[in-house]
Amino acid sequence: MFRALRHPPFRTLWALVILGQLGYWFSSIVFQWEVANRTGNDPLALGVLYFCGLAPFLLFSLPAGMVADSRDRRTLIILVQVAASLLAVTATLLAALAAMTVPALMVLSFLAGCVATVLSPASHALIAKVVPAEDMVSAVPLQSAGVNLARITGPALVGPVLMVGGPVSAFGAYAALSIGAAALAGRLAASVGPAASVPVETVRQRLTAGISHVRQRRPMLPALAVVSATSLFGSSYVAQLPLIGARVSADSDTAFLILVTLGGIGSLLGVLSVAWRGRRLGVASAASQLAALGVIVGLIGVTRSFPLIVVLMVLGGALSFSIMTSINSILQHVVDDAQRGRVLSLYFVCWGGLLPLGGLGLGGLVRMLDVGWAFACAGCLAVLAGLGIALRTRRSASHPAGDRRARQAR
């Protein structure tokens, strides 16, 4: 389960990802905090903020994946972390000068999303270079576990910082974490060998090759379909956490931070369950978990009990990240290294790229209908999508013409 940590380059990459994600969570929570307080927990404004933060995954993941396959991934990670540091320093200065506005928060959230969009496929694709093939089944879940460890500790740390020092201190911590991640990126570049030469291809050739690779490897298409449905219907409730906190507690700010932390605890449990299961992963199993997540989403929309929402937050986080980490592990095992960045960029398009659309759509439904009805609609769609993909995957795997990878998907 933890064998990938035996390799020093992976430990450096793992620490880099954790520091970068801590900075991301500091900024993300402060953005939500500021927008919620400036707009009175307006669900549409929160949905727009969620859209701004994740829209870069939809717009730029494919180009980022092609860059990760055609450039030295070590150098790319260094450049991205330096950009993240500059962005964090800019946010700190705006907050210190009292020049921060809601539009500025939206722009900063978009730029932070751009940084994450370029970094995600590059850092995930680099895993195959820092651990041997037999340790990939440990490295992929551990990297996701590091992300969720940051998701837990980030809110736990940013809460007191916000309460005591305000947004300026929180943005300052964001800058310090980003600078630390940039320093680790330089150390990683020194410990990983130079990248292999890659053939010169046009943008169209790279994109066509990546899509063709996905179509040839049968588990990939249904796997990406599970990720897409999870982002659109299963995980979009995260955009409304400030509103959910206000519904279950009179102290909405504290409740929001608690809910974020609970979701992170659940997410960590979800990815560790993937590492524990090892190779016993499958697309049909992930699709079944999507159906269960849909039920959780529906229940979140109707409950006003704080103890019950605690349980639902943990379960929702666990299911969401168990699904995503399972699919990531499946893709990492069937993809060729030359196509790794492009295929993982498609994964991030389906995950982070569709999340803002799901969050924006759910925010609009809450505004038009009611929290309960809106969450019920999203939950029902997640259940239908999960059951449909699970049944189709099992039927395809049992077909006489199914190949070895189709059987593996089952």
CSV table of C-alpha atoms in Angstrom, one decimal:
chain,number,residue,atom,x,y,z
A,1,MET,CA,0.0,0.0,0.0
A,2,PHE,CA,2.9,2.4,0.8
A,3,ARG,CA,5.7,0.8,-1.1
A,4,ALA,CA,6.0,3.7,-3.6
A,5,LEU,CA,7.4,5.9,-0.7
A,6,ARG,CA,10.6,3.8,-0.8
A,7,HIS,CA,11.7,5.8,-3.9
A,8,PRO,CA,13.2,9.3,-3.0
A,9,PRO,CA,12.1,11.0,-6.3
A,10,PHE,CA,8.5,9.9,-5.6
A,11,ARG,CA,8.7,11.2,-2.0
A,12,THR,CA,9.8,14.6,-3.4
A,13,LEU,CA,7.0,14.6,-6.0
A,14,TRP,CA,4.6,13.6,-3.3
A,15,ALA,CA,5.7,16.4,-1.0
A,16,LEU,CA,5.5,18.9,-3.9
A,17,VAL,CA,2.0,17.9,-4.7
A,18,ILE,CA,0.9,18.2,-1.0
A,19,LEU,CA,2.4,21.6,-0.6
A,20,GLY,CA,0.9,22.8,-3.9
A,21,GLN,CA,-2.5,21.4,-2.9
A,22,LEU,CA,-2.3,23.0,0.6
A,23,GLY,CA,-1.8,26.4,-1.2
A,24,TYR,CA,-4.7,25.7,-3.5
A,25,TRP,CA,-7.0,24.9,-0.6
A,26,PHE,CA,-6.0,28.0,1.2
A,27,SER,CA,-6.8,30.1,-1.8
A,28,SER,CA,-10.0,28.2,-2.7
A,29,ILE,CA,-11.5,28.5,0.8
A,30,VAL,CA,-10.6,32.1,1.1
A,31,PHE,CA,-12.2,32.8,-2.3
A,32,GLN,CA,-15.4,31.0,-1.2
A,33,TRP,CA,-15.3,32.7,2.2
A,34,GLU,CA,-15.0,36.2,0.6
A,35,VAL,CA,-17.6,35.6,-2.1
A,36,ALA,CA,-20.1,34.1,0.4
A,37,ASN,CA,-19.7,37.1,2.8
A,38,ARG,CA,-19.8,39.7,0.0
A,39,THR,CA,-22.9,38.3,-1.6
A,40,GLY,CA,-24.9,36.9,1.3
A,41,ASN,CA,-24.3,33.2,0.4
A,42,ASP,CA,-25.9,33.8,-3.1
A,43,PRO,CA,-26.0,30.3,-4.7
A,44,LEU,CA,-25.5,31.6,-8.2
A,45,ALA,CA,-22.5,33.6,-7.2
A,46,LEU,CA,-21.0,30.6,-5.5
A,47,GLY,CA,-21.7,28.6,-8.7
A,48,VAL,CA,-20.0,31.2,-10.8
A,49,LEU,CA,-16.9,31.1,-8.6
A,50,TYR,CA,-16.8,27.3,-8.8
A,51,PHE,CA,-17.1,27.6,-12.6
A,52,CYS,CA,-14.3,30.2,-12.8
A,53,GLY,CA,-12.0,28.0,-10.7
A,54,LEU,CA,-12.5,24.8,-12.7
A,55,ALA,CA,-13.3,26.1,-16.2
A,56,PRO,CA,-9.6,26.0,-17.2
A,57,PHE,CA,-9.7,22.2,-16.9
A,58,LEU,CA,-12.4,22.2,-19.6
A,59,LEU,CA,-10.7,24.8,-21.8
A,60,PHE,CA,-7.0,24.0,-21.4
A,61,SER,CA,-6.6,20.4,-20.2
A,62,LEU,CA,-6.0,18.9,-23.7
A,63,PRO,CA,-3.4,21.5,-24.7
A,64,ALA,CA,-1.7,21.0,-21.2
A,65,GLY,CA,-1.7,17.2,-21.8
A,66,MET,CA,-0.1,17.6,-25.2
A,67,VAL,CA,2.6,20.0,-23.7
A,68,ALA,CA,3.3,17.4,-21.0
A,69,ASP,CA,4.0,14.8,-23.7
A,70,SER,CA,6.1,17.1,-25.9
A,71,ARG,CA,8.2,18.9,-23.3
A,72,ASP,CA,10.4,18.0,-20.3
A,73,ARG,CA,7.8,17.5,-17.5
A,74,ARG,CA,10.4,18.5,-14.9
A,75,THR,CA,10.9,21.9,-16.4
A,76,LEU,CA,7.2,22.3,-17.0
A,77,ILE,CA,6.4,21.7,-13.3
A,78,ILE,CA,9.1,24.2,-12.2
A,79,LEU,CA,7.6,26.9,-14.5
A,80,VAL,CA,4.1,26.2,-13.3
A,81,GLN,CA,5.1,26.4,-9.6
A,82,VAL,CA,6.8,29.7,-10.2
A,83,ALA,CA,3.7,31.0,-11.8
A,84,ALA,CA,1.7,29.8,-8.8
A,85,SER,CA,4.0,31.7,-6.5
A,86,LEU,CA,3.6,35.0,-8.4
A,87,LEU,CA,-0.2,34.5,-8.4
A,88,ALA,CA,-0.3,34.0,-4.7
A,89,VAL,CA,1.9,37.0,-4.0
A,90,THR,CA,-0.4,39.1,-6.2
A,91,ALA,CA,-3.5,37.9,-4.3
A,92,THR,CA,-1.8,38.8,-1.0
A,93,LEU,CA,-1.0,42.3,-2.1
A,94,LEU,CA,-4.5,42.9,-3.4
A,95,ALA,CA,-5.9,41.8,0.0
A,96,ALA,CA,-3.4,43.8,1.9
A,97,LEU,CA,-4.3,47.0,-0.1
A,98,ALA,CA,-8.0,46.4,0.4
A,99,ALA,CA,-8.3,46.3,-3.4
A,100,MET,CA,-10.0,42.8,-3.5
A,101,THR,CA,-13.4,42.8,-5.2
A,102,VAL,CA,-15.8,40.0,-6.2
A,103,PRO,CA,-14.7,40.3,-9.9
A,104,ALA,CA,-11.1,40.2,-8.8
A,105,LEU,CA,-11.8,37.0,-6.8
A,106,MET,CA,-13.3,35.4,-9.9
A,107,VAL,CA,-10.3,36.3,-12.0
A,108,LEU,CA,-7.8,35.0,-9.4
A,109,SER,CA,-9.8,31.8,-9.1
A,110,PHE,CA,-9.7,31.4,-12.9
A,111,LEU,CA,-5.9,31.9,-12.9
A,112,ALA,CA,-5.4,29.5,-10.0
A,113,GLY,CA,-7.4,27.0,-12.0
A,114,CYS,CA,-5.1,27.5,-15.0
A,115,VAL,CA,-2.1,26.7,-12.9
A,116,ALA,CA,-3.7,23.5,-11.6
A,117,THR,CA,-4.7,22.6,-15.1
A,118,VAL,CA,-1.2,22.6,-16.4
A,119,LEU,CA,0.3,21.0,-13.3
A,120,SER,CA,-2.2,18.1,-13.0
A,121,PRO,CA,-1.4,16.1,-16.2
A,122,ALA,CA,2.4,16.8,-15.9
A,123,SER,CA,2.7,15.7,-12.2
A,124,HIS,CA,0.5,12.6,-12.7
A,125,ALA,CA,2.4,11.7,-15.9
A,126,LEU,CA,5.7,12.0,-14.1
A,127,ILE,CA,4.7,9.2,-11.6
A,128,ALA,CA,5.7,6.6,-14.2
A,129,LYS,CA,9.2,8.1,-14.3
A,130,VAL,CA,9.8,8.1,-10.5
A,131,VAL,CA,8.6,4.6,-9.6
A,132,PRO,CA,9.0,1.2,-11.3
A,133,ALA,CA,5.9,-0.2,-13.1
A,134,GLU,CA,5.2,-2.7,-10.3
A,135,ASP,CA,4.8,0.2,-7.8
A,136,MET,CA,2.4,2.2,-9.9
A,137,VAL,CA,-0.6,0.6,-8.1
A,138,SER,CA,0.7,2.1,-4.9
A,139,ALA,CA,2.0,5.5,-6.3
A,140,VAL,CA,-1.3,6.6,-8.0
A,141,PRO,CA,-3.5,6.2,-4.9
A,142,LEU,CA,-0.8,7.7,-2.7
A,143,GLN,CA,-0.6,10.8,-4.9
A,144,SER,CA,-4.4,11.1,-4.6
A,145,ALA,CA,-4.1,10.5,-0.9
A,146,GLY,CA,-1.6,13.4,-0.6
A,147,VAL,CA,-4.1,15.6,-2.4
A,148,ASN,CA,-6.8,14.7,0.1
A,149,LEU,CA,-4.4,15.0,3.0
A,150,ALA,CA,-4.0,18.6,2.0
A,151,ARG,CA,-7.7,18.9,1.6
A,152,ILE,CA,-8.2,17.9,5.2
A,153,THR,CA,-5.3,19.9,6.8
A,154,GLY,CA,-5.9,22.9,4.5
A,155,PRO,CA,-9.3,23.8,6.0
A,156,ALA,CA,-8.2,22.9,9.5
A,157,LEU,CA,-5.3,25.4,9.1
A,158,VAL,CA,-7.0,28.1,7.2
A,159,GLY,CA,-9.9,28.3,9.6
A,160,PRO,CA,-7.9,29.7,12.5
A,161,VAL,CA,-5.9,31.9,10.2
A,162,LEU,CA,-9.0,33.4,8.8
A,163,MET,CA,-10.6,33.9,12.2
A,164,VAL,CA,-7.4,35.5,13.7
A,165,GLY,CA,-5.6,37.2,10.8
A,166,GLY,CA,-8.3,37.6,8.2
A,167,PRO,CA,-8.0,37.0,4.4
A,168,VAL,CA,-4.6,38.8,4.2
A,169,SER,CA,-2.9,36.3,6.5
A,170,ALA,CA,-4.6,33.4,4.6
A,171,PHE,CA,-3.4,34.7,1.3
A,172,GLY,CA,0.1,35.1,2.8
A,173,ALA,CA,0.1,31.5,3.8
A,174,TYR,CA,-0.9,30.6,0.3
A,175,ALA,CA,2.1,32.5,-1.1
A,176,ALA,CA,4.5,30.8,1.4
A,177,LEU,CA,3.2,27.3,0.5
A,178,SER,CA,3.4,28.0,-3.3
A,179,ILE,CA,7.0,29.2,-2.9
A,180,GLY,CA,7.9,26.0,-1.0
A,181,ALA,CA,6.4,23.9,-3.7
A,182,ALA,CA,8.5,25.7,-6.3
A,183,ALA,CA,11.6,25.0,-4.3
A,184,LEU,CA,10.7,21.3,-4.2
A,185,ALA,CA,10.1,21.3,-8.0
A,186,GLY,CA,13.7,22.4,-8.5
A,187,ARG,CA,14.9,19.6,-6.2
A,188,LEU,CA,12.8,17.1,-8.2
A,189,ALA,CA,14.3,18.2,-11.5
A,190,ALA,CA,17.7,17.4,-10.1
A,191,SER,CA,16.7,13.9,-9.0
A,192,VAL,CA,14.9,12.7,-12.1
A,193,GLY,CA,16.8,11.8,-15.3
A,194,PRO,CA,16.3,13.8,-18.5
A,195,ALA,CA,13.2,13.2,-20.5
A,196,ALA,CA,13.4,10.8,-23.5
A,197,SER,CA,13.2,12.5,-26.9
A,198,VAL,CA,9.8,12.6,-28.5
A,199,PRO,CA,8.9,12.6,-32.1
A,200,VAL,CA,8.0,16.0,-33.7
A,201,GLU,CA,4.2,16.1,-34.2
A,202,THR,CA,1.7,18.8,-35.1
A,203,VAL,CA,-1.0,19.8,-32.6
A,204,ARG,CA,-3.6,17.9,-34.7
A,205,GLN,CA,-1.4,14.8,-34.8
A,206,ARG,CA,-1.0,14.8,-31.1
A,207,LEU,CA,-4.7,15.3,-30.4
A,208,THR,CA,-5.7,12.6,-32.9
A,209,ALA,CA,-3.2,10.1,-31.5
A,210,GLY,CA,-4.4,10.6,-28.0
A,211,ILE,CA,-8.1,10.2,-28.9
A,212,SER,CA,-7.3,7.2,-31.1
A,213,HIS,CA,-5.4,5.6,-28.2
A,214,VAL,CA,-8.4,6.0,-25.9
A,215,ARG,CA,-10.7,4.4,-28.5
A,216,GLN,CA,-8.4,1.4,-28.9
A,217,ARG,CA,-8.2,0.6,-25.2
A,218,ARG,CA,-11.7,-0.6,-24.4
A,219,PRO,CA,-11.8,0.2,-20.6
A,220,MET,CA,-11.0,3.9,-21.3
A,221,LEU,CA,-14.3,5.1,-22.9
A,222,PRO,CA,-16.6,3.8,-20.2
A,223,ALA,CA,-14.1,4.8,-17.5
A,224,LEU,CA,-14.1,8.4,-18.8
A,225,ALA,CA,-17.9,8.3,-19.0
A,226,VAL,CA,-18.0,7.4,-15.2
A,227,VAL,CA,-15.7,10.4,-14.5
A,228,SER,CA,-17.9,12.7,-16.6
A,229,ALA,CA,-21.2,11.7,-14.9
A,230,THR,CA,-19.6,12.0,-11.4
A,231,SER,CA,-18.4,15.5,-12.2
A,232,LEU,CA,-21.7,16.7,-13.7
A,233,PHE,CA,-24.2,15.1,-11.2
A,234,GLY,CA,-22.3,13.5,-8.3
A,235,SER,CA,-19.7,15.9,-7.0
A,236,SER,CA,-21.2,19.3,-8.0
A,237,TYR,CA,-22.8,19.7,-4.5
A,238,VAL,CA,-19.3,20.9,-3.3
A,239,ALA,CA,-20.0,24.3,-5.0
A,240,GLN,CA,-22.9,24.8,-2.5
A,241,LEU,CA,-21.1,24.0,0.7
A,242,PRO,CA,-21.5,27.5,2.1
A,243,LEU,CA,-25.2,27.3,1.5
A,244,ILE,CA,-25.4,23.8,3.0
A,245,GLY,CA,-23.5,25.0,6.1
A,246,ALA,CA,-26.0,27.9,6.5
A,247,ARG,CA,-28.9,25.4,6.3
A,248,VAL,CA,-27.7,23.2,9.1
A,249,SER,CA,-26.1,25.7,11.5
A,250,ALA,CA,-26.6,29.3,12.7
A,251,ASP,CA,-22.8,29.8,12.5
A,252,SER,CA,-22.6,29.4,8.7
A,253,ASP,CA,-18.8,30.3,8.5
A,254,THR,CA,-17.7,27.7,11.0
A,255,ALA,CA,-20.1,25.1,9.5
A,256,PHE,CA,-18.7,25.7,6.1
A,257,LEU,CA,-15.1,25.0,7.2
A,258,ILE,CA,-16.2,21.9,9.1
A,259,LEU,CA,-18.0,20.6,6.0
A,260,VAL,CA,-15.0,21.1,3.8
A,261,THR,CA,-12.8,19.2,6.4
A,262,LEU,CA,-15.3,16.4,6.6
A,263,GLY,CA,-15.4,16.0,2.9
A,264,GLY,CA,-11.6,15.9,2.9
A,265,ILE,CA,-11.6,13.2,5.5
A,266,GLY,CA,-14.0,11.1,3.4
A,267,SER,CA,-11.9,11.7,0.3
A,268,LEU,CA,-8.8,10.5,2.1
A,269,LEU,CA,-10.6,7.3,3.2
A,270,GLY,CA,-11.8,6.8,-0.4
A,271,VAL,CA,-8.4,7.0,-2.0
A,272,LEU,CA,-6.8,4.8,0.7
A,273,SER,CA,-9.5,2.2,0.0
A,274,VAL,CA,-8.3,2.2,-3.6
A,275,ALA,CA,-4.7,1.6,-2.5
A,276,TRP,CA,-5.8,-1.2,-0.1
A,277,ARG,CA,-7.8,-2.9,-2.9
A,278,GLY,CA,-4.7,-2.8,-5.2
A,279,ARG,CA,-5.5,-4.3,-8.6
A,280,ARG,CA,-9.1,-5.3,-7.6
A,281,LEU,CA,-10.5,-2.3,-9.5
A,282,GLY,CA,-13.0,-2.1,-12.2
A,283,VAL,CA,-15.1,0.4,-14.2
A,284,ALA,CA,-18.4,-1.4,-13.3
A,285,SER,CA,-17.5,-1.1,-9.6
A,286,ALA,CA,-16.8,2.6,-10.0
A,287,ALA,CA,-20.1,3.1,-11.8
A,288,SER,CA,-22.0,1.3,-9.0
A,289,GLN,CA,-20.3,3.7,-6.6
A,290,LEU,CA,-21.6,6.6,-8.7
A,291,ALA,CA,-25.1,5.4,-8.2
A,292,ALA,CA,-24.6,5.3,-4.5
A,293,LEU,CA,-23.2,8.8,-4.6
A,294,GLY,CA,-26.4,10.0,-6.3
A,295,VAL,CA,-28.4,8.8,-3.3
A,296,ILE,CA,-26.1,10.7,-1.0
A,297,VAL,CA,-26.5,13.9,-3.0
A,298,GLY,CA,-30.3,13.6,-2.8
A,299,LEU,CA,-30.1,13.2,1.0
A,300,ILE,CA,-27.8,16.2,1.3
A,301,GLY,CA,-30.4,18.4,-0.3
A,302,VAL,CA,-33.2,17.5,2.2
A,303,THR,CA,-31.5,17.2,5.5
A,304,ARG,CA,-31.2,20.0,8.0
A,305,SER,CA,-29.7,17.9,10.8
A,306,PHE,CA,-26.0,18.7,11.5
A,307,PRO,CA,-25.1,15.1,12.7
A,308,LEU,CA,-26.7,13.6,9.6
A,309,ILE,CA,-24.9,16.1,7.3
A,310,VAL,CA,-21.6,15.1,9.0
A,311,VAL,CA,-22.1,11.4,7.9
A,312,LEU,CA,-23.3,12.4,4.4
A,313,MET,CA,-20.2,14.7,3.9
A,314,VAL,CA,-17.8,11.9,4.8
A,315,LEU,CA,-19.6,9.3,2.6
A,316,GLY,CA,-19.9,11.8,-0.3
A,317,GLY,CA,-16.2,12.6,-0.2
A,318,ALA,CA,-15.2,8.9,0.1
A,319,LEU,CA,-17.3,7.8,-2.9
A,320,SER,CA,-16.3,10.7,-5.1
A,321,PHE,CA,-12.6,10.2,-4.7
A,322,SER,CA,-12.8,6.4,-4.6
A,323,ILE,CA,-14.4,6.7,-8.1
A,324,MET,CA,-11.9,9.2,-9.4
A,325,THR,CA,-8.8,7.4,-8.0
A,326,SER,CA,-10.0,4.0,-9.3
A,327,ILE,CA,-10.4,5.4,-12.8
A,328,ASN,CA,-7.1,7.1,-12.6
A,329,SER,CA,-5.4,3.9,-11.6
A,330,ILE,CA,-7.1,1.9,-14.4
A,331,LEU,CA,-6.0,4.5,-17.0
A,332,GLN,CA,-2.4,4.6,-15.8
A,333,HIS,CA,-2.1,0.8,-16.2
A,334,VAL,CA,-3.5,0.6,-19.7
A,335,VAL,CA,-2.0,3.8,-21.3
A,336,ASP,CA,1.3,3.9,-23.2
A,337,ASP,CA,3.8,6.4,-21.7
A,338,ALA,CA,4.1,8.3,-24.9
A,339,GLN,CA,0.4,9.1,-24.7
A,340,ARG,CA,0.2,9.4,-20.9
A,341,GLY,CA,-0.1,13.2,-20.7
A,342,ARG,CA,-2.8,13.4,-23.4
A,343,VAL,CA,-4.9,10.6,-21.9
A,344,LEU,CA,-4.6,12.0,-18.4
A,345,SER,CA,-5.6,15.4,-19.8
A,346,LEU,CA,-8.8,13.8,-21.1
A,347,TYR,CA,-9.3,12.4,-17.6
A,348,PHE,CA,-8.9,15.9,-16.2
A,349,VAL,CA,-11.3,17.4,-18.8
A,350,CYS,CA,-14.0,14.9,-17.7
A,351,TRP,CA,-13.2,15.6,-14.0
A,352,GLY,CA,-12.3,19.2,-13.4
A,353,GLY,CA,-13.5,20.4,-16.8
A,354,LEU,CA,-17.1,19.3,-16.2
A,355,LEU,CA,-17.2,20.0,-12.5
A,356,PRO,CA,-17.8,23.8,-13.1
A,357,LEU,CA,-20.7,23.0,-15.5
A,358,GLY,CA,-22.2,20.8,-12.9
A,359,GLY,CA,-21.7,23.4,-10.1
A,360,LEU,CA,-23.1,26.2,-12.2
A,361,GLY,CA,-26.1,24.1,-13.3
A,362,LEU,CA,-26.8,23.0,-9.7
A,363,GLY,CA,-26.5,26.6,-8.5
A,364,GLY,CA,-29.0,27.7,-11.2
A,365,LEU,CA,-31.4,24.9,-10.2
A,366,VAL,CA,-31.2,25.9,-6.6
A,367,ARG,CA,-32.1,29.5,-7.6
A,368,MET,CA,-35.0,28.4,-9.8
A,369,LEU,CA,-36.5,25.6,-7.7
A,370,ASP,CA,-35.4,24.7,-4.2
A,371,VAL,CA,-32.4,23.2,-2.6
A,372,GLY,CA,-34.2,19.9,-2.0
A,373,TRP,CA,-35.6,19.6,-5.5
A,374,ALA,CA,-32.3,20.7,-7.2
A,375,PHE,CA,-30.2,18.2,-5.3
A,376,ALA,CA,-32.8,15.5,-5.9
A,377,CYS,CA,-32.6,16.1,-9.7
A,378,ALA,CA,-28.8,15.9,-9.6
A,379,GLY,CA,-28.8,12.7,-7.5
A,380,CYS,CA,-31.3,11.0,-9.7
A,381,LEU,CA,-29.2,11.7,-12.8
A,382,ALA,CA,-26.1,10.3,-11.0
A,383,VAL,CA,-28.0,7.1,-10.1
A,384,LEU,CA,-29.3,6.6,-13.6
A,385,ALA,CA,-25.9,7.2,-15.2
A,386,GLY,CA,-24.1,4.9,-12.7
A,387,LEU,CA,-26.5,2.0,-13.1
A,388,GLY,CA,-26.6,2.4,-16.9
A,389,ILE,CA,-22.8,2.4,-17.2
A,390,ALA,CA,-22.4,-0.5,-14.8
A,391,LEU,CA,-24.9,-2.7,-16.6
A,392,ARG,CA,-23.5,-1.9,-20.1
A,393,THR,CA,-19.9,-2.5,-18.9
A,394,ARG,CA,-20.8,-5.9,-17.4
A,395,ARG,CA,-22.7,-6.8,-20.5
A,396,SER,CA,-19.8,-5.8,-22.8
A,397,ALA,CA,-17.3,-7.7,-20.6
A,398,SER,CA,-19.4,-10.9,-20.8
A,399,HIS,CA,-19.7,-10.7,-24.6
A,400,PRO,CA,-17.8,-13.5,-26.4
A,401,ALA,CA,-16.0,-11.0,-28.5
A,402,GLY,CA,-14.8,-9.0,-25.5
A,403,ASP,CA,-11.0,-8.9,-25.3
A,404,ARG,CA,-8.8,-9.1,-22.2
A,405,ARG,CA,-9.2,-5.4,-21.3
A,406,ALA,CA,-12.9,-5.6,-21.5
A,407,ARG,CA,-12.8,-8.5,-19.0
A,408,GLN,CA,-10.5,-6.4,-16.8
A,409,ALA,CA,-13.0,-3.5,-16.8
A,410,ARG,CA,-15.5,-5.9,-15.2
